[in-house]
Amino acid sequence: MVADQLSEVFDLVEIRSLISGGLAARGPWVSRAAIDGPLKFFAMVSGRARLTTDGGDGPIDLEPGDVAILNNRSWLELQGGTGDGPRREIAPQAGFPFTGLAAAGHGTDDVVVGGRVDLNPAGQALLLQALPPVGRVRASAAAAANLRGTLHRLFDEATTSRMGSAFAIRQYGQLLLLEVLRAYVGQAEPPPGWLRLLTDERLRPALGLMHAEPGKQWGLEELASAAAMSRTSFAERFRTVAGLPPLAYLNRWRMLLAQRALRDGDVRVGSLAAELGYASESAFSTAFKREVGESPLRYRRRVRGESPSRAESVAI
C-alpha cells in the first residue's frame, strides 16, 4: 500500500528527476556553484568528496554510492582528491552524453553526478516540506542496495552514446529519486509531512481509506477505528506525523486530486465537486481557491495555457 500511495503522490505532483551534470577529477580539486532550483541532489559514483552548503550543520563527507539532497539551499562547494599542490577548480560537464566522464577510473578518480528535481507548486509544498535542508543517504545502509545499482546503471547510460540513452537516463533519473526517498526513510525519520505519514504503520489503514474514497464524508471516529486507536490518540498522532489534522489532510488530498483532474481532463467543475464530496460547486470553488489561490476555472486555463472565453472571464 505504501508503494502505491507514493506512486500516486508522484503522479499527482508531477515529480520529475533530471540529471543535469557531472564531473570527474584526480588530485586535489574543488567545484563551487550557485543553486538555481529548490531541490538538488548529488551522487558520488566513485571516490570521495566533502560537500558544504548554506544552512547545514557542517560539511558532509560523501563516500562511493552516497547521495546528498539539498532542499532550498543557495550555494554549494564540493572538495575532493588527495596529494600536494593547490586545489584545481573545475566545473561540472553539462549535456549528454557525458563522454568526458567515460574515461574516469573508478578506482582512482572522484566522480560525481548531479541533478535537480522539477516540481509543480503542489509538489513543492509536499516534497520540500518532507525533506530536511540537507540530507544524506548512505550507500552502506541495507536500504540503499537498489540505489547503488540504479546509480551505476544511470552513469553507464550517461557516459555512452547508445541508442535510446536519453530515454534511459530520464527513467533512471526517476528511479534514482524514488530509491533515494526509500533509502532516506529507511535511515532517518523525515520531518512531519506526507513522506513520514506514508511510512507510519499505525496510521496506514486510515490513510488507505481516505485515499481510496476521498469523496466520502469521513469522520474521526471511523478513521480512528480503522487505525485501532481512540479518537484522541489518533488525532494527536496524525497531527504529529503529518503536520496537520486528519480532515485537513483529507481536504488537501482532495485539492491535489482536483488539480490533476482540471489539468488533465475536461470534467465539469460541478461534477468534480460532487465526486470529491462537496455539497455544492460553490463550496468546492471556495475550498479550492483557499488552498490553491485561484478559482478552478482560472487554474485550468492557466495550467493549460488557454485564454478564457468572455463568459468564462465573467464567471471567474
Short mmCIF file of C-alpha atoms in Angstrom, two decimals:
data_model
loop_
_atom_site.label_atom_id
_atom_site.label_comp_id
_atom_site.label_asym_id
_atom_site.label_seq_id
_atom_site.Cartn_x
_atom_site.Cartn_y
_atom_site.Cartn_z
CA MET A 1 0.00 0.00 0.00
CA VAL A 2 2.81 2.42 0.83
CA ALA A 3 4.44 1.97 -2.57
CA ASP A 4 1.11 2.51 -4.38
CA GLN A 5 0.38 5.67 -2.41
CA LEU A 6 3.88 7.01 -3.03
CA SER A 7 3.44 6.38 -6.76
CA GLU A 8 0.09 8.17 -6.65
CA VAL A 9 1.68 11.18 -4.97
CA PHE A 10 4.49 11.24 -7.56
CA ASP A 11 1.92 11.35 -10.36
CA LEU A 12 -0.25 13.96 -8.69
CA VAL A 13 2.51 16.48 -8.08
CA GLU A 14 4.39 15.73 -11.31
CA ILE A 15 7.74 14.99 -9.65
CA ARG A 16 10.44 14.67 -12.30
CA SER A 17 14.08 13.93 -11.57
CA LEU A 18 16.58 15.16 -14.17
CA ILE A 19 20.32 14.54 -14.35
CA SER A 20 21.97 17.86 -15.17
CA GLY A 21 25.74 17.41 -14.98
CA GLY A 22 28.75 15.54 -13.72
CA LEU A 23 32.45 15.81 -13.04
CA ALA A 24 35.48 13.55 -12.78
CA ALA A 25 38.71 14.66 -11.14
CA ARG A 26 42.02 13.29 -9.91
CA GLY A 27 44.24 15.06 -7.39
CA PRO A 28 43.12 17.97 -5.19
CA TRP A 29 40.07 19.70 -6.66
CA VAL A 30 37.18 21.99 -5.75
CA SER A 31 33.91 22.85 -7.50
CA ARG A 32 31.65 25.75 -6.50
CA ALA A 33 28.25 26.75 -7.83
CA ALA A 34 25.08 28.66 -7.08
CA ILE A 35 21.96 26.52 -6.76
CA ASP A 36 19.21 27.56 -9.16
CA GLY A 37 16.39 25.25 -8.11
CA PRO A 38 14.54 24.30 -4.94
CA LEU A 39 15.67 20.66 -4.83
CA LYS A 40 19.04 19.31 -5.96
CA PHE A 41 20.89 16.06 -5.42
CA PHE A 42 24.47 14.91 -5.85
CA ALA A 43 25.53 11.28 -6.15
CA MET A 44 29.08 10.05 -5.51
CA VAL A 45 29.62 7.45 -8.21
CA SER A 46 33.19 6.73 -7.09
CA GLY A 47 35.84 8.28 -4.88
CA ARG A 48 35.15 10.67 -2.01
CA ALA A 49 34.25 14.33 -1.60
CA ARG A 50 33.23 16.82 1.06
CA LEU A 51 30.11 18.88 0.45
CA THR A 52 29.46 22.24 2.12
CA THR A 53 26.33 24.35 1.69
CA ASP A 54 24.42 27.10 3.46
CA GLY A 55 22.10 26.14 6.26
CA GLY A 56 23.73 22.83 7.11
CA ASP A 57 25.21 21.67 10.39
CA GLY A 58 28.64 21.41 8.74
CA PRO A 59 30.39 19.68 5.84
CA ILE A 60 29.09 16.30 4.68
CA ASP A 61 31.56 13.60 3.69
CA LEU A 62 30.36 11.62 0.68
CA GLU A 63 31.63 8.10 0.03
CA PRO A 64 31.08 5.89 -3.04
CA GLY A 65 27.34 5.49 -3.69
CA ASP A 66 26.25 8.19 -1.22
CA VAL A 67 23.65 10.76 -2.29
CA ALA A 68 23.19 14.24 -0.81
CA ILE A 69 19.86 16.08 -1.11
CA LEU A 70 19.81 19.87 -0.89
CA ASN A 71 16.45 21.46 -0.07
CA ASN A 72 16.12 25.20 -0.80
CA ARG A 73 19.85 25.90 -0.49
CA SER A 74 21.52 28.75 -2.41
CA TRP A 75 25.12 27.56 -2.95
CA LEU A 76 27.38 24.54 -2.63
CA GLU A 77 31.03 23.62 -2.61
CA LEU A 78 32.50 20.19 -3.30
CA GLN A 79 36.10 19.32 -2.45
CA GLY A 80 37.93 16.10 -3.13
CA GLY A 81 41.18 14.48 -4.07
CA THR A 82 44.47 13.96 -2.31
CA GLY A 83 48.04 14.96 -2.98
CA ASP A 84 50.26 18.00 -2.90
CA GLY A 85 49.63 21.35 -4.53
CA PRO A 86 46.70 23.76 -4.67
CA ARG A 87 43.19 22.57 -5.40
CA ARG A 88 42.26 22.78 -9.04
CA GLU A 89 38.87 24.43 -9.61
CA ILE A 90 36.71 22.52 -12.03
CA ALA A 91 33.21 23.00 -13.43
CA PRO A 92 30.76 20.13 -13.98
CA GLN A 93 30.18 18.95 -17.53
CA ALA A 94 26.63 19.51 -18.70
CA GLY A 95 24.76 17.83 -21.54
CA PHE A 96 24.62 14.26 -22.77
CA PRO A 97 26.45 12.09 -23.30
CA PHE A 98 28.98 12.78 -20.55
CA THR A 99 31.79 11.49 -22.71
CA GLY A 100 34.36 13.33 -20.61
CA LEU A 101 33.47 11.10 -17.69
CA ALA A 102 33.63 7.85 -19.60
CA ALA A 103 37.39 7.51 -19.18
CA ALA A 104 37.29 8.15 -15.43
CA GLY A 105 38.95 5.47 -13.36
CA HIS A 106 36.56 4.16 -10.72
CA GLY A 107 39.46 3.20 -8.50
CA THR A 108 41.44 6.40 -8.89
CA ASP A 109 39.08 9.28 -9.77
CA ASP A 110 36.40 11.15 -7.89
CA VAL A 111 33.22 11.01 -9.99
CA VAL A 112 30.10 13.00 -9.08
CA VAL A 113 26.75 13.19 -10.90
CA GLY A 114 24.31 15.99 -10.06
CA GLY A 115 20.69 16.57 -10.84
CA ARG A 116 17.58 18.52 -10.00
CA VAL A 117 14.02 17.61 -9.12
CA ASP A 118 11.35 19.53 -11.04
CA LEU A 119 8.11 20.04 -9.14
CA ASN A 120 4.80 21.74 -9.78
CA PRO A 121 3.58 24.08 -6.99
CA ALA A 122 1.76 21.23 -5.25
CA GLY A 123 4.92 19.14 -5.40
CA GLN A 124 6.97 21.91 -3.86
CA ALA A 125 4.51 22.20 -0.98
CA LEU A 126 4.70 18.46 -0.32
CA LEU A 127 8.25 17.35 -1.05
CA LEU A 128 10.12 20.39 0.22
CA GLN A 129 8.24 20.10 3.50
CA ALA A 130 9.01 16.39 3.73
CA LEU A 131 12.80 16.72 3.50
CA PRO A 132 15.38 18.45 5.71
CA PRO A 133 17.52 21.34 4.41
CA VAL A 134 20.41 18.91 3.85
CA GLY A 135 20.00 15.14 3.77
CA ARG A 136 22.40 12.30 3.09
CA VAL A 137 21.65 8.75 2.02
CA ARG A 138 24.48 6.39 2.88
CA ALA A 139 25.26 3.71 0.33
CA SER A 140 26.49 1.44 3.13
CA ALA A 141 22.96 1.11 4.55
CA ALA A 142 20.98 -2.00 3.71
CA ALA A 143 18.08 0.12 2.41
CA ALA A 144 20.34 1.64 -0.24
CA ALA A 145 21.21 -1.56 -2.11
CA ASN A 146 18.89 -0.77 -5.03
CA LEU A 147 20.06 2.84 -5.03
CA ARG A 148 23.65 1.80 -5.71
CA GLY A 149 22.58 -0.35 -8.65
CA THR A 150 20.39 2.38 -10.14
CA LEU A 151 23.18 4.93 -9.79
CA HIS A 152 25.70 2.81 -11.68
CA ARG A 153 23.22 1.97 -14.45
CA LEU A 154 22.40 5.66 -14.83
CA PHE A 155 26.09 6.57 -15.02
CA ASP A 156 26.66 3.88 -17.63
CA GLU A 157 23.90 5.33 -19.82
CA ALA A 158 25.10 8.91 -19.26
CA THR A 159 28.63 8.20 -20.47
CA THR A 160 27.75 6.36 -23.67
CA SER A 161 26.05 7.20 -26.95
CA ARG A 162 23.94 4.07 -27.18
CA MET A 163 20.61 4.16 -28.91
CA GLY A 164 17.90 5.26 -26.51
CA SER A 165 20.30 6.58 -23.87
CA ALA A 166 18.40 9.85 -23.42
CA PHE A 167 15.20 7.91 -22.66
CA ALA A 168 17.03 5.54 -20.32
CA ILE A 169 18.62 8.46 -18.45
CA ARG A 170 15.21 10.03 -17.83
CA GLN A 171 13.84 6.75 -16.48
CA TYR A 172 16.86 6.06 -14.29
CA GLY A 173 16.69 9.63 -13.01
CA GLN A 174 13.15 8.94 -11.83
CA LEU A 175 14.15 5.64 -10.28
CA LEU A 176 17.14 7.25 -8.59
CA LEU A 177 14.87 9.77 -6.86
CA LEU A 178 12.50 7.01 -5.78
CA GLU A 179 15.36 4.92 -4.38
CA VAL A 180 16.80 7.98 -2.61
CA LEU A 181 13.46 8.58 -0.86
CA ARG A 182 13.07 4.90 0.01
CA ALA A 183 16.57 4.73 1.44
CA TYR A 184 16.18 8.05 3.24
CA VAL A 185 13.08 6.99 5.18
CA GLY A 186 14.87 3.73 6.00
CA GLN A 187 17.78 5.60 7.57
CA ALA A 188 16.20 8.62 9.28
CA GLU A 189 12.80 9.85 10.40
CA PRO A 190 11.59 12.55 7.99
CA PRO A 191 10.13 15.81 9.31
CA PRO A 192 6.33 15.88 9.76
CA GLY A 193 4.66 15.62 6.34
CA TRP A 194 3.32 13.21 3.74
CA LEU A 195 6.55 11.23 3.37
CA ARG A 196 6.60 10.43 7.07
CA LEU A 197 2.86 9.75 7.00
CA LEU A 198 3.22 7.16 4.22
CA THR A 199 5.63 5.16 6.34
CA ASP A 200 3.62 5.19 9.58
CA GLU A 201 2.31 1.66 10.17
CA ARG A 202 -0.29 2.71 12.75
CA LEU A 203 -1.90 5.33 10.54
CA ARG A 204 -1.68 3.41 7.27
CA PRO A 205 -5.19 1.83 7.45
CA ALA A 206 -6.84 5.21 7.95
CA LEU A 207 -4.72 6.80 5.23
CA GLY A 208 -5.72 3.99 2.88
CA LEU A 209 -9.40 4.72 3.46
CA MET A 210 -9.01 8.42 2.69
CA HIS A 211 -7.02 7.72 -0.47
CA ALA A 212 -9.41 5.02 -1.67
CA GLU A 213 -12.59 7.09 -1.17
CA PRO A 214 -11.62 10.77 -0.97
CA GLY A 215 -15.19 11.91 -1.63
CA LYS A 216 -16.65 10.15 1.38
CA GLN A 217 -17.52 12.22 4.44
CA TRP A 218 -15.02 10.58 6.75
CA GLY A 219 -15.30 11.25 10.46
CA LEU A 220 -12.61 11.00 13.12
CA GLU A 221 -14.37 8.07 14.83
CA GLU A 222 -14.37 5.98 11.66
CA LEU A 223 -10.75 6.77 10.80
CA ALA A 224 -9.58 6.17 14.36
CA SER A 225 -11.39 2.82 14.40
CA ALA A 226 -9.60 1.75 11.22
CA ALA A 227 -6.29 2.53 12.94
CA ALA A 228 -7.40 0.68 16.10
CA MET A 229 -6.90 3.83 18.16
CA SER A 230 -9.01 6.11 20.27
CA ARG A 231 -10.31 9.28 18.63
CA THR A 232 -7.99 11.49 20.71
CA SER A 233 -4.89 9.34 20.26
CA PHE A 234 -5.50 9.07 16.52
CA ALA A 235 -5.93 12.82 16.07
CA GLU A 236 -2.81 13.59 18.12
CA ARG A 237 -0.66 11.02 16.32
CA PHE A 238 -1.87 12.10 12.89
CA ARG A 239 -1.09 15.75 13.58
CA THR A 240 2.37 14.85 14.90
CA VAL A 241 3.23 12.68 11.90
CA ALA A 242 1.55 14.60 9.08
CA GLY A 243 1.94 18.12 10.42
CA LEU A 244 -1.80 18.81 10.14
CA PRO A 245 -5.10 17.28 11.39
CA PRO A 246 -6.63 14.28 9.58
CA LEU A 247 -9.54 16.15 7.99
CA ALA A 248 -7.25 19.00 6.90
CA TYR A 249 -5.05 16.36 5.23
CA LEU A 250 -8.11 14.90 3.53
CA ASN A 251 -9.06 18.31 2.18
CA ARG A 252 -5.53 18.88 0.88
CA TRP A 253 -5.58 15.45 -0.78
CA ARG A 254 -8.88 16.31 -2.45
CA MET A 255 -7.36 19.53 -3.77
CA LEU A 256 -4.43 17.62 -5.28
CA LEU A 257 -6.86 15.27 -7.00
CA ALA A 258 -8.87 18.26 -8.20
CA GLN A 259 -5.77 19.92 -9.67
CA ARG A 260 -4.92 16.78 -11.62
CA ALA A 261 -8.48 16.45 -12.92
CA LEU A 262 -8.58 20.10 -14.01
CA ARG A 263 -5.12 19.90 -15.54
CA ASP A 264 -5.51 16.66 -17.46
CA GLY A 265 -9.24 16.26 -18.16
CA ASP A 266 -12.38 18.09 -19.22
CA VAL A 267 -14.55 17.28 -16.20
CA ARG A 268 -17.11 19.91 -15.28
CA VAL A 269 -16.44 21.74 -12.03
CA GLY A 270 -19.85 20.76 -10.62
CA SER A 271 -19.24 17.07 -11.33
CA LEU A 272 -15.79 17.25 -9.80
CA ALA A 273 -17.20 18.92 -6.68
CA ALA A 274 -19.72 16.10 -6.20
CA GLU A 275 -17.08 13.44 -6.86
CA LEU A 276 -14.84 14.88 -4.15
CA GLY A 277 -17.60 15.09 -1.56
CA TYR A 278 -18.56 18.78 -1.65
CA ALA A 279 -22.19 19.73 -1.16
CA SER A 280 -22.16 22.30 -3.97
CA GLU A 281 -19.99 23.70 -6.73
CA SER A 282 -19.64 26.97 -4.84
CA ALA A 283 -18.42 25.17 -1.68
CA PHE A 284 -15.82 23.34 -3.74
CA SER A 285 -14.73 26.50 -5.56
CA THR A 286 -14.31 28.33 -2.25
CA ALA A 287 -12.22 25.49 -0.81
CA PHE A 288 -10.16 25.26 -3.99
CA LYS A 289 -9.43 28.99 -4.09
CA ARG A 290 -8.49 28.99 -0.40
CA GLU A 291 -6.00 26.12 -0.94
CA VAL A 292 -4.65 26.90 -4.43
CA GLY A 293 -5.07 30.68 -4.56
CA GLU A 294 -7.32 30.89 -7.62
CA SER A 295 -10.66 29.55 -8.85
CA PRO A 296 -10.90 26.11 -10.52
CA LEU A 297 -11.67 27.64 -13.94
CA ARG A 298 -8.78 30.10 -13.74
CA TYR A 299 -6.44 27.32 -12.63
CA ARG A 300 -7.49 25.10 -15.54
CA ARG A 301 -6.94 27.87 -18.09
CA ARG A 302 -3.57 28.87 -16.64
CA VAL A 303 -2.02 25.41 -16.48
CA ARG A 304 -3.24 24.63 -19.99
CA GLY A 305 -2.03 27.94 -21.38
CA GLU A 306 -5.51 28.80 -22.64
CA SER A 307 -7.33 32.12 -22.77
CA PRO A 308 -10.78 32.19 -21.15
CA SER A 309 -13.83 32.98 -23.21
CA ARG A 310 -15.77 36.15 -22.40
CA ALA A 311 -18.42 34.22 -20.50
CA GLU A 312 -15.79 32.32 -18.52
CA SER A 313 -13.99 35.55 -17.70
CA VAL A 314 -17.15 36.86 -16.08
CA ALA A 315 -17.63 33.55 -14.20
CA ILE A 316 -14.06 33.53 -12.96
#
